[in-house]
Short mmCIF file of C-alpha atoms and ligand atoms in Angstrom, two decimals:
data_model
loop_
_atom_site.label_atom_id
_atom_site.label_comp_id
_atom_site.label_asym_id
_atom_site.label_seq_id
_atom_site.Cartn_x
_atom_site.Cartn_y
_atom_site.Cartn_z
CA MET A 1 65.28 36.98 37.17
CA ARG A 2 68.65 36.98 38.07
CA ALA A 3 70.32 40.56 37.53
CA ILE A 4 73.89 42.49 38.35
CA LEU A 5 73.22 45.43 40.96
CA CYS A 6 74.98 48.77 41.34
CA ARG A 7 73.81 50.32 44.77
CA GLU A 8 76.99 52.61 45.08
CA LEU A 9 79.18 54.23 42.74
CA SER A 10 82.24 52.65 44.02
CA GLY A 11 83.40 50.54 41.29
CA PRO A 12 82.72 46.93 39.99
CA ALA A 13 83.69 45.51 43.47
CA ALA A 14 80.27 46.60 45.01
CA LEU A 15 78.13 44.84 42.44
CA ALA A 16 76.18 41.74 43.54
CA LEU A 17 74.10 39.27 41.85
CA GLU A 18 70.46 39.65 42.96
CA ASP A 19 66.70 38.27 42.17
CA ARG A 20 64.53 40.86 40.81
CA SER A 21 61.00 40.86 39.16
CA PRO A 22 60.95 40.66 35.29
CA PRO A 23 60.83 44.28 33.95
CA GLU A 24 57.55 45.11 31.71
CA PRO A 25 57.85 46.51 28.58
CA GLY A 26 56.62 49.91 27.72
CA ALA A 27 54.43 50.64 24.64
CA CYS A 28 57.41 51.14 22.19
CA GLN A 29 60.12 48.73 23.99
CA LEU A 30 60.88 45.16 23.89
CA ARG A 31 61.68 42.77 26.71
CA ILE A 32 64.92 40.63 25.55
CA ARG A 33 66.07 37.37 26.98
CA VAL A 34 69.54 37.99 27.58
CA ARG A 35 72.17 35.23 26.17
CA ALA A 36 75.45 37.84 26.19
CA ALA A 37 76.31 40.99 27.26
CA GLY A 38 79.18 43.02 26.16
CA VAL A 39 81.52 44.65 28.63
CA ASN A 40 82.67 48.56 27.55
CA PHE A 41 85.19 50.80 29.47
CA ALA A 42 82.00 53.14 29.71
CA ASP A 43 80.47 50.55 32.06
CA ALA A 44 83.65 51.10 34.58
CA LEU A 45 83.09 54.59 34.30
CA MET A 46 79.44 54.53 35.05
CA LEU A 47 79.96 52.39 38.07
CA ARG A 48 82.33 55.26 39.39
CA GLY A 49 79.84 57.99 38.54
CA ARG A 50 82.38 59.25 35.75
CA TYR A 51 80.30 58.53 32.45
CA GLN A 52 78.24 61.26 30.62
CA GLU A 53 74.70 59.14 31.96
CA ARG A 54 74.21 58.55 35.53
CA PRO A 55 71.37 56.54 36.33
CA PRO A 56 69.73 56.48 39.60
CA LEU A 57 70.69 54.00 42.13
CA PRO A 58 70.24 50.95 42.13
CA PHE A 59 70.62 50.23 38.56
CA VAL A 60 71.41 47.13 36.67
CA PRO A 61 74.66 48.12 34.25
CA GLY A 62 75.46 46.88 30.71
CA MET A 63 74.99 48.70 27.93
CA GLU A 64 74.72 45.92 24.83
CA LEU A 65 73.29 42.77 24.55
CA ALA A 66 72.22 39.91 22.50
CA GLY A 67 69.48 37.25 22.91
CA THR A 68 65.96 36.93 21.55
CA VAL A 69 62.59 39.07 21.73
CA ASP A 70 60.54 37.85 24.93
CA ALA A 71 57.59 40.26 25.10
CA CYS A 72 56.97 43.36 22.62
CA GLY A 73 55.01 46.45 23.79
CA ALA A 74 51.62 47.32 22.12
CA ALA A 75 53.00 49.96 19.79
CA VAL A 76 55.96 47.86 18.50
CA GLU A 77 55.79 46.52 14.98
CA GLY A 78 58.65 44.45 12.82
CA PHE A 79 59.51 42.05 15.79
CA VAL A 80 58.22 38.69 16.85
CA ARG A 81 59.22 36.34 20.14
CA GLY A 82 61.81 34.31 19.60
CA GLN A 83 63.48 36.46 17.32
CA PRO A 84 67.35 36.84 17.39
CA VAL A 85 68.39 40.55 17.72
CA MET A 86 71.30 42.46 19.56
CA ALA A 87 70.31 46.05 21.08
CA VAL A 88 71.73 49.07 23.01
CA VAL A 89 70.51 49.98 26.48
CA ASP A 90 71.32 52.81 28.25
CA HIS A 91 71.73 50.27 31.28
CA GLY A 92 70.16 47.07 32.14
CA ALA A 93 72.12 44.29 30.04
CA PHE A 94 73.95 42.59 32.92
CA ALA A 95 70.57 40.80 33.73
CA GLU A 96 68.63 37.51 32.21
CA LEU A 97 65.81 40.05 31.13
CA ALA A 98 66.56 43.46 29.62
CA ILE A 99 64.09 45.99 28.36
CA ALA A 100 65.36 48.24 25.14
CA ARG A 101 63.46 50.78 22.93
CA ALA A 102 62.45 49.35 19.70
CA SER A 103 64.51 52.22 17.66
CA ASP A 104 67.54 50.61 19.85
CA VAL A 105 67.26 46.90 18.67
CA VAL A 106 68.70 45.25 15.59
CA ALA A 107 67.35 42.23 14.16
CA LEU A 108 70.01 39.52 13.90
CA PRO A 109 70.74 37.41 10.15
CA GLU A 110 70.31 33.84 10.94
CA GLY A 111 73.97 32.39 11.97
CA ILE A 112 75.37 34.93 13.88
CA ASP A 113 76.58 33.83 17.14
CA PRO A 114 75.08 35.78 20.16
CA ARG A 115 78.35 35.78 21.99
CA LEU A 116 79.88 37.74 19.12
CA ALA A 117 76.81 39.82 18.29
CA ALA A 118 76.59 40.92 22.23
CA GLY A 119 80.13 42.81 22.04
CA PHE A 120 79.38 44.21 18.34
CA PRO A 121 77.09 47.30 18.47
CA ILE A 122 78.94 49.68 20.42
CA ALA A 123 82.57 48.97 19.14
CA TRP A 124 81.81 48.56 15.72
CA GLY A 125 79.03 51.17 15.36
CA THR A 126 81.39 53.55 17.01
CA ALA A 127 84.34 52.35 14.58
CA TYR A 128 82.08 52.73 11.40
CA GLY A 129 80.28 55.61 12.58
CA ALA A 130 83.28 57.92 13.38
CA LEU A 131 85.53 56.99 10.21
CA VAL A 132 82.74 56.80 7.86
CA TRP A 133 80.14 59.67 9.07
CA ARG A 134 82.79 62.31 10.85
CA ALA A 135 86.24 61.61 9.23
CA GLY A 136 84.83 60.73 5.69
CA LEU A 137 87.78 58.58 5.92
CA ALA A 138 88.59 57.83 1.72
CA ALA A 139 90.15 54.39 0.23
CA GLY A 140 94.10 55.03 -0.06
CA GLU A 141 94.25 57.30 2.75
CA THR A 142 96.08 56.51 6.13
CA LEU A 143 94.60 55.69 9.49
CA LEU A 144 96.23 55.71 13.06
CA VAL A 145 94.34 53.77 15.16
CA HIS A 146 95.39 53.89 19.12
CA GLY A 147 94.29 51.68 21.69
CA ALA A 148 94.00 49.09 19.03
CA SER A 149 94.02 45.95 21.80
CA GLY A 150 90.68 47.30 23.10
CA GLY A 151 86.98 47.00 21.87
CA ALA A 152 86.69 50.27 19.87
CA GLY A 153 90.28 50.07 18.49
CA LEU A 154 90.45 46.63 17.09
CA ALA A 155 87.24 47.70 15.55
CA ALA A 156 88.37 50.91 13.87
CA VAL A 157 91.48 48.73 12.45
CA ALA A 158 89.30 46.23 10.70
CA CYS A 159 86.85 48.82 9.42
CA GLY A 160 89.61 50.95 8.29
CA ARG A 161 91.04 48.08 6.22
CA ALA A 162 87.69 47.15 5.07
CA LEU A 163 87.11 51.22 3.95
CA GLY A 164 90.74 50.58 1.91
CA ALA A 165 92.46 52.57 4.15
CA ARG A 166 96.55 51.77 4.83
CA VAL A 167 95.97 51.25 8.88
CA LEU A 168 98.84 52.13 11.42
CA ALA A 169 97.93 50.86 14.79
CA THR A 170 99.39 51.28 18.15
CA ALA A 171 99.36 49.03 21.20
CA ARG A 172 101.47 48.09 24.19
CA GLY A 173 104.26 46.08 23.61
CA ASP A 174 104.13 42.91 21.69
CA ARG A 175 101.19 40.69 23.41
CA GLN A 176 98.42 42.15 20.91
CA ARG A 177 100.47 42.03 17.72
CA GLU A 178 99.21 39.01 15.89
CA ARG A 179 95.35 40.00 17.12
CA ILE A 180 95.90 43.52 15.71
CA LEU A 181 97.33 41.98 12.27
CA ALA A 182 94.75 39.70 11.91
CA GLN A 183 91.89 42.07 11.77
CA GLY A 184 94.07 43.99 9.10
CA ALA A 185 96.41 46.34 10.55
CA HIS A 186 99.47 47.16 8.03
CA GLN A 187 101.75 47.90 10.88
CA VAL A 188 101.50 47.52 14.55
CA LEU A 189 103.79 50.01 16.51
CA ASP A 190 104.35 49.72 20.36
CA SER A 191 102.40 52.78 21.86
CA GLU A 192 105.15 53.27 24.77
CA ASP A 193 108.20 53.67 21.90
CA PRO A 194 109.59 56.84 22.75
CA ASP A 195 110.48 57.09 19.22
CA LEU A 196 106.78 56.66 18.08
CA VAL A 197 106.10 59.98 16.62
CA ALA A 198 109.30 59.76 14.32
CA ARG A 199 108.20 56.11 13.45
CA ILE A 200 104.71 57.24 12.33
CA ARG A 201 106.21 60.35 10.05
CA ALA A 202 108.58 57.92 8.48
CA LEU A 203 106.15 55.27 7.62
CA THR A 204 103.97 57.84 5.81
CA GLY A 205 106.76 59.76 4.16
CA GLY A 206 106.82 62.74 6.42
CA LEU A 207 103.40 63.44 5.27
CA GLY A 208 101.46 62.00 8.39
CA VAL A 209 98.26 60.29 9.12
CA ASP A 210 95.15 61.60 7.36
CA VAL A 211 92.67 60.16 10.07
CA ALA A 212 93.68 59.43 13.74
CA PHE A 213 91.30 57.63 15.89
CA ASP A 214 92.27 58.16 19.68
CA PRO A 215 89.83 56.42 22.16
CA VAL A 216 93.03 56.74 24.67
CA GLY A 217 93.79 60.38 24.95
CA GLY A 218 96.29 61.96 27.27
CA PRO A 219 99.85 61.12 25.52
CA MET A 220 98.31 59.25 22.40
CA PHE A 221 96.39 62.54 21.70
CA GLU A 222 99.86 64.21 21.71
CA VAL A 223 101.12 61.44 18.76
CA CYS A 224 97.79 62.22 17.12
CA ARG A 225 98.65 66.23 17.01
CA ARG A 226 102.27 65.77 15.86
CA THR A 227 101.48 63.28 13.30
CA VAL A 228 98.36 64.34 11.65
CA ALA A 229 98.90 64.96 7.86
CA TRP A 230 97.82 68.60 6.37
CA GLU A 231 93.88 68.48 5.93
CA GLY A 232 94.11 65.60 8.52
CA ARG A 233 91.14 64.61 10.84
CA ILE A 234 91.91 63.42 14.44
CA LEU A 235 88.57 61.51 16.05
CA ILE A 236 88.42 62.01 19.50
CA ILE A 237 86.61 58.65 20.73
CA GLY A 238 87.46 58.80 24.14
CA PHE A 239 89.87 58.64 27.32
CA ALA A 240 91.01 55.18 28.87
CA SER A 241 94.28 56.82 29.56
CA GLY A 242 92.28 58.91 32.18
CA ARG A 243 93.67 62.04 30.80
CA VAL A 244 91.21 64.60 28.57
CA PRO A 245 94.00 66.50 26.34
CA GLN A 246 93.84 70.20 25.50
CA ILE A 247 94.04 71.10 21.95
CA PRO A 248 96.39 74.28 20.77
CA ALA A 249 94.10 75.39 18.12
CA ASN A 250 96.96 77.04 16.47
CA HIS A 251 98.62 73.78 15.33
CA LEU A 252 94.95 72.93 13.99
CA LEU A 253 94.88 76.01 12.17
CA VAL A 254 98.74 75.72 10.51
CA LYS A 255 97.63 72.11 9.27
CA ASN A 256 94.27 72.99 8.30
CA ALA A 257 93.60 69.88 10.36
CA ALA A 258 90.33 69.30 12.23
CA ALA A 259 89.62 67.79 15.84
CA VAL A 260 86.41 66.07 15.50
CA GLY A 261 84.45 64.71 18.29
CA PHE A 262 82.36 61.49 18.35
CA TYR A 263 79.77 60.03 20.75
CA TRP A 264 78.11 57.21 19.04
CA GLY A 265 75.05 57.13 21.85
CA SER A 266 74.13 60.54 20.87
CA TYR A 267 72.97 59.15 17.54
CA ARG A 268 70.07 56.99 19.39
CA GLU A 269 68.52 60.34 20.24
CA HIS A 270 69.39 62.54 17.03
CA ASP A 271 69.44 60.12 14.02
CA PRO A 272 68.56 56.47 14.96
CA GLY A 273 67.90 55.97 11.38
CA ARG A 274 71.64 56.47 10.67
CA LEU A 275 72.50 54.15 13.23
CA ARG A 276 70.36 51.43 11.42
CA ALA A 277 71.99 51.85 8.21
CA GLY A 278 75.36 51.84 9.61
CA PHE A 279 74.22 48.16 11.29
CA ARG A 280 72.96 47.45 7.86
CA VAL A 281 76.29 47.87 6.46
CA LEU A 282 78.31 46.02 8.73
CA LEU A 283 76.25 42.92 9.09
CA ASP A 284 76.54 42.86 5.60
CA TRP A 285 80.31 43.22 5.51
CA LEU A 286 80.19 40.60 8.35
CA GLN A 287 78.13 38.14 6.09
CA ARG A 288 80.53 38.59 3.28
CA GLY A 289 83.79 38.10 5.27
CA LEU A 290 85.04 41.59 5.15
CA ILE A 291 85.05 42.34 8.74
CA ARG A 292 86.13 39.14 10.71
CA PRO A 293 85.51 40.31 14.76
CA PRO A 294 87.25 37.68 17.04
CA MET A 295 85.29 35.62 19.09
CA PRO A 296 85.35 37.36 22.45
CA GLU A 297 86.32 35.74 26.05
CA THR A 298 83.22 35.15 27.78
CA LEU A 299 82.59 35.08 31.48
CA PRO A 300 79.20 34.25 33.29
CA LEU A 301 76.96 36.71 34.71
CA GLU A 302 78.12 36.03 38.41
CA ARG A 303 81.54 36.99 37.48
CA THR A 304 80.43 40.37 35.58
CA ALA A 305 82.34 42.47 38.60
CA GLU A 306 85.50 40.62 37.61
CA ALA A 307 84.90 41.52 33.76
CA ILE A 308 84.61 45.09 34.28
CA ALA A 309 87.37 45.01 36.77
CA ARG A 310 89.62 43.52 34.28
CA LEU A 311 88.70 46.36 31.51
CA GLU A 312 89.62 48.94 34.00
CA GLU A 313 92.98 47.51 35.07
CA ARG A 314 93.91 46.93 31.51
CA ARG A 315 93.94 43.27 32.10
CA ALA A 316 91.11 42.61 29.68
CA GLY A 317 93.25 41.36 26.67
CA GLY A 318 90.51 42.23 24.27
CA LYS A 319 86.70 42.12 24.08
CA LEU A 320 85.06 40.53 27.07
CA VAL A 321 81.34 39.46 27.06
CA ILE A 322 79.24 38.00 30.04
CA THR A 323 77.15 35.01 28.97
CA VAL A 324 73.63 34.04 30.66
CA ASP A 325 72.63 30.70 30.95
CA PRO A 326 69.04 30.06 28.94
CA GLN A 327 66.39 29.91 31.88
CA PRO A 328 62.79 28.64 31.21
CA ALA A 329 60.77 30.87 29.28
CA THR A 330 58.51 33.52 31.43
CA ALA A 331 54.68 33.77 30.22
CA SER A 332 53.88 35.29 26.58
CA ARG A 333 52.24 38.41 25.82
N1 LIG B 401 82.66 58.23 21.83
C1 LIG B 401 82.00 56.98 21.49
O1 LIG B 401 80.90 56.71 21.04
C2 LIG B 401 82.99 55.79 22.28
C3 LIG B 401 82.38 54.52 22.11
C4 LIG B 401 82.90 53.13 22.51
C5 LIG B 401 84.18 53.68 23.71
N2 LIG B 401 84.55 55.00 23.88
C6 LIG B 401 85.58 55.24 24.75
O2 LIG B 401 87.01 54.74 24.31
C7 LIG B 401 87.59 54.30 25.16
C8 LIG B 401 87.76 52.77 25.00
O3 LIG B 401 86.71 52.17 25.07
P1 LIG B 401 86.81 50.56 25.01
O4 LIG B 401 85.67 50.21 25.45
O5 LIG B 401 87.64 50.05 23.53
O6 LIG B 401 87.71 49.89 26.25
P2 LIG B 401 88.85 48.96 26.26
O7 LIG B 401 88.37 47.61 25.45
O8 LIG B 401 89.38 48.82 27.86
O9 LIG B 401 90.33 49.62 25.38
C9 LIG B 401 91.00 50.58 25.95
C10 LIG B 401 91.97 50.86 25.20
O10 LIG B 401 92.92 51.80 25.46
C11 LIG B 401 94.53 51.71 25.89
N3 LIG B 401 94.66 52.25 26.91
C12 LIG B 401 94.56 52.40 27.77
N4 LIG B 401 95.05 53.15 28.92
C13 LIG B 401 96.52 53.34 27.88
C14 LIG B 401 97.25 54.55 27.92
N5 LIG B 401 97.59 55.16 29.31
N6 LIG B 401 97.93 54.69 27.10
C15 LIG B 401 97.79 54.01 26.01
N7 LIG B 401 96.81 53.13 25.74
C16 LIG B 401 95.87 53.08 26.86
C17 LIG B 401 94.41 49.81 26.33
O11 LIG B 401 95.49 49.36 25.61
P3 LIG B 401 96.32 48.25 26.70
O12 LIG B 401 96.33 47.20 25.64
O13 LIG B 401 97.54 49.03 26.48
O14 LIG B 401 95.82 48.37 28.18
C18 LIG B 401 93.14 49.45 25.41
O15 LIG B 401 93.83 49.12 24.04
C19 LIG B 401 87.01 54.56 26.38
O16 LIG B 401 87.06 55.96 26.90
C20 LIG B 401 85.68 54.60 26.11
O17 LIG B 401 84.71 55.31 27.05
C21 LIG B 401 83.57 56.05 23.45
#
């Protein structure tokens, strides 16, 4: 099979397309014929050894995918060969064939485009899980979403709207404004506006935001801290700015506020049932039109390095997905 290989932790430029032997699934695993794989900021971090998970070299990057079941391990139940699925993997998605634990694979309802499904699990799973499980976002509350042009941020805008919140989103300049409004934001503000804090305060009648979703960190976390309402919750999602904020505990104390960490991937170990329940809700919303994820821009497998570099350098302009041409099927098991 063709696969993208990382042989050194020096970033996307060192990635190469290589031929590899098809991987064999273990007893509780599935082999999936990949049709498309989502690109995430975490891929860029992993290729530089800066992600919390560090697979041994060489490895195939890529953490989420959609395709069809190609083979099932002996202990796997409930999946059949040829069934459309989406899955999350530790790494290995940028390849023609990938191995996933059965507990990380979700059967897809008919009619869902694999390009859409490939970019769905991490961004939308994170947005839903953080807002519902950790922040308890309620209808009528105000949600502030930073990094709203990015994968996780845009999904948080849409999920917040589906949950009945008033959604204020921030993004750089005006370029992504229409895309973010189309996902349900009530207001899109410029993340580089020096008066951003005052604007958010004015838009909330001085009360501040009930929940802030922050995948950016650095100066954007400061905006969360200064605009969070009494009993508000700041969701710490990631640090796309490259800067990990320090939190003055006294500010949380006086506002009865909470800074809440959220790492979606950790539920794969601690509570996989909750992840599956989240996907049931999200797929139901998708089918009922409550959320309408935009079709991602696609690049072919051989351009994976370019896609990851674009994300790393803030040139992505939305979710990117790698497509894998269908190849003749391997021997069935
Ligand atoms: N905790 C979890 O479970 C979880 C799950 C998914 C993602 N994450 C993390 O969340 C972050 C975003 O991931 P993603 O996949 O959504 O990435 P992405 O698609 O590349 O989006 C990154 C976003 O951050 C914005 N941004 C980057 N640098 C910025 C800066 N200095 N100031 C303001 N905005 C800035 C970008 O806005 P521009 O358009 O202005 O460049 C973009 O909207 C990453 O740190 C990732 O590791 C965490």
